């Protein structure tokens, strides 16, 4: 079986390539226009809603000199059951790259196997690599480094938490995750990240149910919605997660120069209070803007690494 080609999880871009991707991000933040995707089109496939991912990739393609086409379940033959593989095969014959937002990671992988052009994971139930690549870029821009910081994840052990775990394994980060009982990240992902850290000889992963334990002294406080797209146990979750909120009291026990990240959309008064999200420690709005710059650098990278057609 052909291995999937593309950026399906954070590790699909090797650790040693990330500094160049983030340096290129910085260059594209300073000077937004380029011609590196000139004459090319990316298909953006959405089986779930999106604001940031959709608009950042559309604008990214345009500002790199190319084009984008958006396809959603409703309004395409995917909504009438056309198999992922058939959709991918056909889109790849028109377009030069494909971004997919979907449910199970196996759907992203199936898309990538059937596609002859690079595929980018724009969020699955298990991973959100474009977002965590952006979060790391945001930390790097703010603190000048991603090493030597204490990272806290407060809330659900969801797709974002999994991609953060992957990052912690790859880069040897100190990551503490506070999740309620029964909502911790996938144990296999925890094990993989811990094994990677052991090999690397640096980093730590702390799992706790106590948000204060994770937040104490943290340089980066990070959270996400209590109910992710596609999750059905909304009422139960709203009860279970009540104390998993980044509020001023939690910020007060973090490092004095702590920053607060949120991938957005946010529910003020649930996982984060309005005064924190809109306050001086929050980088959420810069983080959201950075999705655009990072989307461009990722697009250029996958075209080189997996497509081989992008001029240097
Ligand atoms: N953070 C993020 O992926 O936002 P959207 O769901 O709006 O794309
Ligand atoms: N965990 C959230 C992230 C949204 C960007 C979700 O999957 O809905």
mmCIF file of C-alpha atoms and ligand atoms in Angstrom, residues 50-53 101 128 131 263-264 291, ligand 1:
data_model
loop_
_atom_site.group_PDB
_atom_site.id
_atom_site.type_symbol
_atom_site.label_atom_id
_atom_site.label_comp_id
_atom_site.label_asym_id
_atom_site.label_seq_id
_atom_site.Cartn_x
_atom_site.Cartn_y
_atom_site.Cartn_z
ATOM 1 C CA UNK A 50 -14.903 26.281 9.566
ATOM 2 C CA UNK A 51 -14.139 29.980 9.664
ATOM 3 C CA UNK A 52 -10.369 30.342 10.204
ATOM 4 C CA UNK A 53 -9.190 27.262 8.333
ATOM 5 C CA UNK A 101 -11.468 18.759 7.282
ATOM 6 C CA UNK A 128 -5.402 19.516 14.221
ATOM 7 C CA UNK A 131 -3.490 24.807 14.362
ATOM 8 C CA UNK A 263 -7.594 28.066 18.772
ATOM 9 C CA UNK A 264 -11.099 29.592 18.540
ATOM 10 C CA UNK A 291 -3.104 30.752 10.766
HETATM 11 N N1 LIG B 1 -9.205 27.085 14.846
HETATM 12 C C1 LIG B 1 -9.896 26.649 13.791
HETATM 13 O O1 LIG B 1 -9.575 25.659 13.164
HETATM 14 O O2 LIG B 1 -10.969 27.432 13.479
HETATM 15 P P1 LIG B 1 -12.093 27.087 12.421
HETATM 16 O O3 LIG B 1 -12.879 25.931 12.957
HETATM 17 O O4 LIG B 1 -12.903 28.343 12.330
HETATM 18 O O5 LIG B 1 -11.449 26.740 11.114
#
